[in-house]
Structures are given as C-alpha cells and as structure tokens.
PDB file of C-alpha atoms in Angstrom:
ATOM      1  CA  MET A   1      20.455  13.713   9.426  1.00 68.00           C
ATOM      2  CA  THR A   2      16.753  13.327  10.130  1.00 79.00           C
ATOM      3  CA  TYR A   3      13.737  14.284   8.057  1.00 74.00           C
ATOM      4  CA  THR A   4      13.041  17.174  10.437  1.00 81.00           C
ATOM      5  CA  SER A   5      16.575  18.552  10.120  1.00 81.00           C
ATOM      6  CA  PHE A   6      16.360  18.221   6.347  1.00 79.00           C
ATOM      7  CA  LEU A   7      13.066  20.122   6.340  1.00 83.00           C
ATOM      8  CA  LYS A   8      14.617  22.925   8.403  1.00 86.00           C
ATOM      9  CA  SER A   9      17.719  23.093   6.198  1.00 83.00           C
ATOM     10  CA  GLU A  10      15.581  23.271   3.043  1.00 82.00           C
ATOM     11  CA  CYS A  11      13.584  26.136   4.518  1.00 85.00           C
ATOM     12  CA  LEU A  12      16.867  27.965   5.168  1.00 85.00           C
ATOM     13  CA  VAL A  13      18.032  27.237   1.613  1.00 79.00           C
ATOM     14  CA  LEU A  14      14.812  28.669   0.212  1.00 81.00           C
ATOM     15  CA  TRP A  15      15.260  31.735   2.394  1.00 80.00           C
ATOM     16  CA  ARG A  16      18.814  32.208   1.080  1.00 80.00           C
ATOM     17  CA  ARG A  17      17.479  31.785  -2.461  1.00 78.00           C
ATOM     18  CA  LYS A  18      14.528  34.115  -1.890  1.00 78.00           C
ATOM     19  CA  TYR A  19      15.733  36.394  -4.671  1.00 80.00           C
ATOM     20  CA  ASP A  20      15.413  33.529  -7.179  1.00 79.00           C
ATOM     21  CA  ILE A  21      11.817  33.019  -6.059  1.00 83.00           C
ATOM     22  CA  PHE A  22      11.225  36.771  -6.130  1.00 86.00           C
ATOM     23  CA  ASN A  23      12.587  36.981  -9.688  1.00 86.00           C
ATOM     24  CA  ALA A  24      10.245  34.203 -10.835  1.00 86.00           C
ATOM     25  CA  LEU A  25       7.257  35.959  -9.257  1.00 88.00           C
ATOM     26  CA  LEU A  26       8.304  39.310 -10.693  1.00 89.00           C
ATOM     27  CA  PHE A  27       8.560  37.699 -14.116  1.00 88.00           C
ATOM     28  CA  PHE A  28       5.046  36.295 -13.670  1.00 89.00           C
ATOM     29  CA  ILE A  29       3.671  39.731 -12.826  1.00 89.00           C
ATOM     30  CA  MET A  30       5.468  41.373 -15.738  1.00 90.00           C
ATOM     31  CA  VAL A  31       4.073  38.881 -18.253  1.00 87.00           C
ATOM     32  CA  VAL A  32       0.506  39.301 -16.968  1.00 88.00           C
ATOM     33  CA  VAL A  33       0.772  43.103 -16.822  1.00 86.00           C
ATOM     34  CA  LEU A  34       2.514  43.606 -20.162  1.00 86.00           C
ATOM     35  CA  PHE A  35       0.301  41.238 -22.159  1.00 83.00           C
ATOM     36  CA  PRO A  36      -2.730  43.594 -22.228  1.00 81.00           C
ATOM     37  CA  LEU A  37      -0.480  46.540 -23.068  1.00 81.00           C
ATOM     38  CA  GLY A  38       1.156  44.715 -25.966  1.00 79.00           C
ATOM     39  CA  VAL A  39      -1.877  42.962 -27.437  1.00 78.00           C
ATOM     40  CA  ASN A  40      -5.314  44.289 -26.523  1.00 76.00           C
ATOM     41  CA  ALA A  41      -6.485  45.925 -23.296  1.00 77.00           C
ATOM     42  CA  SER A  42     -10.223  45.710 -23.981  1.00 82.00           C
ATOM     43  CA  PRO A  43     -12.396  43.716 -21.531  1.00 81.00           C
ATOM     44  CA  GLU A  44     -13.958  41.835 -24.458  1.00 82.00           C
ATOM     45  CA  PHE A  45     -10.554  40.367 -25.326  1.00 83.00           C
ATOM     46  CA  LEU A  46      -8.983  39.975 -21.868  1.00 85.00           C
ATOM     47  CA  ALA A  47     -11.870  38.287 -20.031  1.00 85.00           C
ATOM     48  CA  PRO A  48     -11.970  35.162 -22.263  1.00 87.00           C
ATOM     49  CA  ALA A  49      -8.157  35.054 -22.506  1.00 88.00           C
ATOM     50  CA  ALA A  50      -7.417  35.674 -18.810  1.00 88.00           C
ATOM     51  CA  GLY A  51      -7.089  31.991 -17.882  1.00 89.00           C
ATOM     52  CA  GLY A  52      -4.638  31.294 -20.678  1.00 90.00           C
ATOM     53  CA  ILE A  53      -2.595  34.416 -19.915  1.00 91.00           C
ATOM     54  CA  ILE A  54      -2.244  33.590 -16.226  1.00 92.00           C
ATOM     55  CA  TRP A  55      -1.486  29.933 -16.837  1.00 93.00           C
ATOM     56  CA  CYS A  56       1.194  30.637 -19.459  1.00 91.00           C
ATOM     57  CA  ALA A  57       2.799  33.209 -17.152  1.00 91.00           C
ATOM     58  CA  ALA A  58       2.670  30.718 -14.259  1.00 92.00           C
ATOM     59  CA  VAL A  59       4.326  27.998 -16.347  1.00 92.00           C
ATOM     60  CA  LEU A  60       7.166  30.344 -17.329  1.00 89.00           C
ATOM     61  CA  ALA A  61       7.654  31.411 -13.704  1.00 89.00           C
ATOM     62  CA  ILE A  62       7.716  27.771 -12.581  1.00 91.00           C
ATOM     63  CA  LEU A  63      10.311  26.939 -15.242  1.00 88.00           C
ATOM     64  CA  MET A  64      12.513  29.726 -13.884  1.00 85.00           C
ATOM     65  CA  SER A  65      12.241  28.421 -10.334  1.00 85.00           C
ATOM     66  CA  ILE A  66      12.792  24.702 -10.991  1.00 87.00           C
ATOM     67  CA  GLU A  67      15.820  25.133 -13.251  1.00 80.00           C
ATOM     68  CA  SER A  68      18.054  25.641 -10.208  1.00 78.00           C
ATOM     69  CA  MET A  69      16.195  23.275  -7.865  1.00 83.00           C
ATOM     70  CA  PHE A  70      19.175  20.935  -7.456  1.00 82.00           C
ATOM     71  CA  LYS A  71      21.997  23.084  -8.888  1.00 80.00           C
ATOM     72  CA  GLU A  72      23.355  24.460  -5.606  1.00 77.00           C
ATOM     73  CA  ASP A  73      23.044  21.081  -3.887  1.00 78.00           C
ATOM     74  CA  TYR A  74      25.026  19.506  -6.721  1.00 78.00           C
ATOM     75  CA  SER A  75      27.687  22.224  -6.678  1.00 77.00           C
ATOM     76  CA  ASP A  76      28.378  22.073  -2.927  1.00 75.00           C
ATOM     77  CA  GLY A  77      28.152  18.288  -2.638  1.00 76.00           C
ATOM     78  CA  SER A  78      24.911  18.254  -0.657  1.00 76.00           C
ATOM     79  CA  LEU A  79      23.246  16.104  -3.288  1.00 81.00           C
ATOM     80  CA  GLU A  80      25.779  13.325  -2.754  1.00 82.00           C
ATOM     81  CA  GLN A  81      25.209  13.558   0.998  1.00 82.00           C
ATOM     82  CA  LEU A  82      21.488  13.052   0.469  1.00 81.00           C
ATOM     83  CA  VAL A  83      22.161   9.912  -1.567  1.00 81.00           C
ATOM     84  CA  VAL A  84      24.343   8.356   1.170  1.00 82.00           C
ATOM     85  CA  SER A  85      22.365   9.747   4.134  1.00 78.00           C
ATOM     86  CA  GLY A  86      20.500   6.492   4.713  1.00 79.00           C
ATOM     87  CA  LEU A  87      17.172   8.261   4.496  1.00 82.00           C
ATOM     88  CA  SER A  88      14.590   7.631   1.791  1.00 87.00           C
ATOM     89  CA  LEU A  89      15.780   9.706  -1.159  1.00 88.00           C
ATOM     90  CA  PRO A  90      12.319   9.784  -2.829  1.00 91.00           C
ATOM     91  CA  LEU A  91      10.826  11.169   0.401  1.00 92.00           C
ATOM     92  CA  LEU A  92      13.575  13.806   0.673  1.00 90.00           C
ATOM     93  CA  VAL A  93      12.884  14.771  -2.935  1.00 91.00           C
ATOM     94  CA  LEU A  94       9.158  15.030  -2.216  1.00 92.00           C
ATOM     95  CA  ILE A  95       9.831  17.327   0.755  1.00 91.00           C
ATOM     96  CA  LYS A  96      12.041  19.530  -1.403  1.00 91.00           C
ATOM     97  CA  ILE A  97       9.459  19.733  -4.206  1.00 93.00           C
ATOM     98  CA  SER A  98       6.641  20.486  -1.738  1.00 93.00           C
ATOM     99  CA  LEU A  99       8.556  23.371  -0.174  1.00 91.00           C
ATOM    100  CA  GLN A 100       9.401  24.752  -3.604  1.00 91.00           C
ATOM    101  CA  TRP A 101       5.727  24.570  -4.593  1.00 93.00           C
ATOM    102  CA  VAL A 102       4.634  26.434  -1.471  1.00 92.00           C
ATOM    103  CA  ALA A 103       7.340  29.098  -1.896  1.00 90.00           C
ATOM    104  CA  VAL A 104       6.271  29.896  -5.472  1.00 90.00           C
ATOM    105  CA  ILE A 105       2.538  29.189  -5.646  1.00 92.00           C
ATOM    106  CA  PHE A 106       1.405  30.684  -2.331  1.00 92.00           C
ATOM    107  CA  PRO A 107       2.635  34.222  -3.183  1.00 89.00           C
ATOM    108  CA  LEU A 108       1.249  33.761  -6.679  1.00 90.00           C
ATOM    109  CA  LEU A 109      -2.192  32.945  -5.253  1.00 90.00           C
ATOM    110  CA  VAL A 110      -1.992  35.971  -2.959  1.00 90.00           C
ATOM    111  CA  MET A 111      -1.442  38.221  -5.997  1.00 89.00           C
ATOM    112  CA  MET A 112      -4.156  36.525  -8.036  1.00 90.00           C
ATOM    113  CA  PRO A 113      -7.177  38.660  -6.968  1.00 88.00           C
ATOM    114  CA  LEU A 114      -5.503  41.862  -8.135  1.00 88.00           C
ATOM    115  CA  LEU A 115      -4.266  40.362 -11.400  1.00 88.00           C
ATOM    116  CA  SER A 116      -7.633  38.757 -12.168  1.00 87.00           C
ATOM    117  CA  GLU A 117      -9.343  42.108 -11.652  1.00 86.00           C
ATOM    118  CA  MET A 118      -6.901  43.666 -14.080  1.00 86.00           C
ATOM    119  CA  LEU A 119      -7.819  40.995 -16.648  1.00 87.00           C
ATOM    120  CA  TYR A 120     -11.578  41.489 -16.045  1.00 87.00           C
ATOM    121  CA  LEU A 121     -12.065  37.951 -14.761  1.00 86.00           C
ATOM    122  CA  SER A 122     -15.412  37.533 -13.001  1.00 84.00           C
ATOM    123  CA  SER A 123     -15.494  36.409  -9.373  1.00 81.00           C
ATOM    124  CA  GLY A 124     -17.133  33.083 -10.238  1.00 84.00           C
ATOM    125  CA  ILE A 125     -14.480  32.201 -12.815  1.00 89.00           C
ATOM    126  CA  PHE A 126     -11.740  33.490 -10.483  1.00 90.00           C
ATOM    127  CA  TRP A 127     -12.334  30.606  -8.105  1.00 92.00           C
ATOM    128  CA  VAL A 128     -12.196  28.105 -10.958  1.00 93.00           C
ATOM    129  CA  LEU A 129      -8.819  29.598 -11.901  1.00 93.00           C
ATOM    130  CA  VAL A 130      -7.594  29.277  -8.317  1.00 93.00           C
ATOM    131  CA  VAL A 131      -8.682  25.629  -8.146  1.00 95.00           C
ATOM    132  CA  THR A 132      -6.902  24.811 -11.415  1.00 95.00           C
ATOM    133  CA  LEU A 133      -3.718  26.398 -10.073  1.00 94.00           C
ATOM    134  CA  ILE A 134      -3.905  24.549  -6.765  1.00 95.00           C
ATOM    135  CA  ILE A 135      -4.516  21.096  -8.257  1.00 95.00           C
ATOM    136  CA  GLY A 136      -2.620  21.575 -11.536  1.00 94.00           C
ATOM    137  CA  THR A 137       0.654  23.254 -10.579  1.00 94.00           C
ATOM    138  CA  PRO A 138       1.885  20.401  -8.322  1.00 95.00           C
ATOM    139  CA  SER A 139       2.253  18.249 -11.426  1.00 95.00           C
ATOM    140  CA  LEU A 140       4.376  20.968 -13.059  1.00 94.00           C
ATOM    141  CA  PHE A 141       6.802  20.960 -10.134  1.00 94.00           C
ATOM    142  CA  LEU A 142       6.840  17.160  -9.954  1.00 94.00           C
ATOM    143  CA  ILE A 143       7.543  16.856 -13.688  1.00 94.00           C
ATOM    144  CA  GLY A 144      10.077  19.681 -13.547  1.00 92.00           C
ATOM    145  CA  ALA A 145      11.956  18.007 -10.699  1.00 91.00           C
ATOM    146  CA  ILE A 146      12.672  14.998 -12.921  1.00 91.00           C
ATOM    147  CA  GLY A 147      14.034  17.230 -15.675  1.00 89.00           C
ATOM    148  CA  SER A 148      16.022  19.321 -13.198  1.00 88.00           C
ATOM    149  CA  ALA A 149      17.641  16.206 -11.736  1.00 87.00           C
ATOM    150  CA  LEU A 150      18.472  14.852 -15.197  1.00 86.00           C
ATOM    151  CA  THR A 151      20.201  18.084 -16.251  1.00 84.00           C
ATOM    152  CA  VAL A 152      21.773  19.044 -12.913  1.00 82.00           C
ATOM    153  CA  SER A 153      25.278  18.032 -13.991  1.00 77.00           C
ATOM    154  CA  ILE A 154      25.030  19.838 -17.351  1.00 77.00           C
ATOM    155  CA  LYS A 155      26.260  23.414 -17.590  1.00 72.00           C
ATOM    156  CA  GLN A 156      23.708  25.738 -19.177  1.00 68.00           C
ATOM    157  CA  GLY A 157      21.140  22.946 -19.100  1.00 64.00           C
ATOM    158  CA  GLY A 158      18.125  25.277 -19.047  1.00 70.00           C
ATOM    159  CA  VAL A 159      17.265  24.811 -22.721  1.00 74.00           C
ATOM    160  CA  LEU A 160      17.572  21.037 -22.469  1.00 78.00           C
ATOM    161  CA  LEU A 161      15.381  21.098 -19.362  1.00 80.00           C
ATOM    162  CA  MET A 162      12.629  22.939 -21.238  1.00 82.00           C
ATOM    163  CA  LEU A 163      12.842  20.553 -24.185  1.00 84.00           C
ATOM    164  CA  LEU A 164      12.502  17.595 -21.829  1.00 84.00           C
ATOM    165  CA  ILE A 165       9.550  18.733 -19.755  1.00 88.00           C
ATOM    166  CA  LEU A 166       7.466  21.060 -21.944  1.00 88.00           C
ATOM    167  CA  PRO A 167       5.766  18.175 -23.829  1.00 90.00           C
ATOM    168  CA  PHE A 168       4.555  16.861 -20.447  1.00 91.00           C
ATOM    169  CA  TYR A 169       3.365  20.333 -19.451  1.00 93.00           C
ATOM    170  CA  LEU A 170       1.068  20.667 -22.455  1.00 93.00           C
ATOM    171  CA  PRO A 171      -1.767  18.386 -21.209  1.00 93.00           C
ATOM    172  CA  VAL A 172      -1.820  20.238 -17.869  1.00 95.00           C
ATOM    173  CA  ILE A 173      -2.032  23.619 -19.597  1.00 94.00           C
ATOM    174  CA  ILE A 174      -4.713  22.397 -22.022  1.00 94.00           C
ATOM    175  CA  PHE A 175      -6.929  20.862 -19.309  1.00 95.00           C
ATOM    176  CA  ALA A 176      -6.536  23.873 -16.994  1.00 94.00           C
ATOM    177  CA  THR A 177      -7.358  26.501 -19.608  1.00 93.00           C
ATOM    178  CA  SER A 178     -10.160  24.347 -21.004  1.00 94.00           C
ATOM    179  CA  ALA A 179     -11.722  24.104 -17.530  1.00 94.00           C
ATOM    180  CA  ILE A 180     -11.681  27.899 -17.219  1.00 93.00           C
ATOM    181  CA  GLN A 181     -13.117  28.425 -20.703  1.00 92.00           C
ATOM    182  CA  THR A 182     -15.795  25.777 -20.080  1.00 93.00           C
ATOM    183  CA  ALA A 183     -16.767  27.521 -16.835  1.00 92.00           C
ATOM    184  CA  GLN A 184     -16.985  30.832 -18.693  1.00 90.00           C
ATOM    185  CA  SER A 185     -19.372  29.174 -21.154  1.00 88.00           C
ATOM    186  CA  GLY A 186     -21.573  27.966 -18.292  1.00 86.00           C
ATOM    187  CA  LEU A 187     -20.905  24.284 -18.979  1.00 89.00           C
ATOM    188  CA  PRO A 188     -19.830  21.545 -16.503  1.00 91.00           C
ATOM    189  CA  TYR A 189     -16.093  21.577 -15.937  1.00 90.00           C
ATOM    190  CA  SER A 190     -15.660  19.097 -13.080  1.00 92.00           C
ATOM    191  CA  GLY A 191     -14.375  16.413 -15.467  1.00 93.00           C
ATOM    192  CA  LEU A 192     -11.488  18.619 -16.568  1.00 93.00           C
ATOM    193  CA  LEU A 193     -10.630  19.382 -12.942  1.00 94.00           C
ATOM    194  CA  ALA A 194     -10.666  15.638 -12.245  1.00 95.00           C
ATOM    195  CA  LEU A 195      -8.185  15.090 -15.089  1.00 95.00           C
ATOM    196  CA  LEU A 196      -5.907  17.797 -13.668  1.00 95.00           C
ATOM    197  CA  LEU A 197      -6.048  16.192 -10.241  1.00 95.00           C
ATOM    198  CA  ALA A 198      -5.392  12.746 -11.739  1.00 96.00           C
ATOM    199  CA  ILE A 199      -2.245  14.013 -13.485  1.00 95.00           C
ATOM    200  CA  SER A 200      -0.956  15.549 -10.248  1.00 95.00           C
ATOM    201  CA  LEU A 201      -1.656  12.353  -8.297  1.00 96.00           C
ATOM    202  CA  LEU A 202       0.021  10.246 -10.963  1.00 95.00           C
ATOM    203  CA  PHE A 203       3.212  12.279 -10.849  1.00 94.00           C
ATOM    204  CA  LEU A 204       3.020  12.467  -7.051  1.00 95.00           C
ATOM    205  CA  VAL A 205       3.574   8.710  -7.123  1.00 94.00           C
ATOM    206  CA  VAL A 206       6.030   8.558 -10.039  1.00 94.00           C
ATOM    207  CA  SER A 207       8.110  11.724  -9.752  1.00 93.00           C
ATOM    208  CA  PRO A 208       9.886  11.198  -6.386  1.00 93.00           C
ATOM    209  CA  PHE A 209      11.220   7.818  -7.514  1.00 93.00           C
ATOM    210  CA  MET A 210      12.152   8.983 -11.015  1.00 93.00           C
ATOM    211  CA  THR A 211      13.840  12.075  -9.591  1.00 91.00           C
ATOM    212  CA  ALA A 212      15.758   9.978  -7.058  1.00 90.00           C
ATOM    213  CA  ILE A 213      16.986   7.678  -9.839  1.00 91.00           C
ATOM    214  CA  SER A 214      18.028  10.706 -11.919  1.00 88.00           C
ATOM    215  CA  ILE A 215      19.906  12.221  -8.958  1.00 87.00           C
ATOM    216  CA  LYS A 216      21.817   8.990  -8.360  1.00 85.00           C
ATOM    217  CA  ALA A 217      22.717   8.824 -12.042  1.00 83.00           C
ATOM    218  CA  SER A 218      23.894  12.457 -12.020  1.00 77.00           C
ATOM    219  CA  VAL A 219      26.121  12.226  -8.926  1.00 75.00           C
ATOM    220  CA  ASN A 220      27.769   8.913  -9.872  1.00 70.00           C
TER     221      ASN A 220
END
C-alpha cells in the first residue's frame, strides 16, 4: 500500500458511502429550514440568529458524518491493515479526515448562499459566516476523529461519542457565533477568527497522533 493508493481507496469508500454524507447534508438543510417555521420567521429575529442556527445545524450534521468514520474499516478488518501497513498511521488518519471534511463541508458551502438568503443574512456578514465555517469546522472533524476512534469497537457508541467530544466543540461554536455577532454589530472580529484558526491548527497537530493511538488501542 502507498499513500496514493490509500487516497484513491478512501475516495471510493466515500463514494460508496455517499448516502451517509447525503443524509447528513439533508439533515443540515432540514434543521435550517424548519427552525424559522417552528420558532419565528420574521427578519428581525432570523438575521441576528442566522449564524447560530447555521452553526448548530452544521455541528449536528458533522456529528452524523463522523460517527461512522472508522466503523466500516473496523468491521471489515481494514483498520488493522492500516496499523500494520508500515505507513505513517497519523498521516493516513489525516488524509481520511481531510477527505471527510471536503465531502461534507464543500456541499454545505455550496448551499450556503441560498440558506443565508432564507435567514436574511446580509452579504457582508455572509462572508464572515463562510470564513468561520472554513477555518472552524476542521477542528470539529479533527476532534470528532479522536472520539470516533475511541468508540469504534463499541456497539451503539453514538451517545458516548457525543458525550466525549461535545465539551470540546463548545469553544469552537462560541467563538464562531461570537465572530458573526460581532461583525453584525460593526465591531472588529479578527481576534475571534484568529482563535478559531488557532484551535484548528492545534488539533491539526494533536488529532492525527491521538486518533492513531486510539485506533491501535481499539484494534488490539
């Protein structure tokens, strides 16, 4: 096995699991669309709350997608093969997480203009929202990968996964929504974006190694 062959095989796996990705995206759309119908559809309410609505929906969609990140590999023995492949397991994990991020977040960003219009988000704030998603969501996948690897050998481990990783998600959600609200108030928000980026960079360094350790512990 080479890194290139692993990349190709992971792309094929994502294609076979496209319905899982589609379900996560559909869930995201449903949450964003149903929220105004169930709470308040007035522009005065939705415009200030749009950032929080989209971010909460994105977090839930990401949780749906990462729960099964390593499940199939564990079930068919592929995870054990990765451990004994002789390749860098942290790098293989990073490739897998990166592909998962692209598969979920890119379609989400494509849908964002329409959803932001529905939530009466101004064009200036829309780009702040997009930036927070681009620099903030990698940390959610990186954190989620650790939890997914820890619970991969546990049947019905979805609830445990959420309990493990949600406390680490909270700072990301708080900084992202605060940046959007600060931008809506006309105040400087670059510091909050810097904190989001710092969290993603921190877990970019830590997560592949922690996930690799968790995978080895789960398959042994």
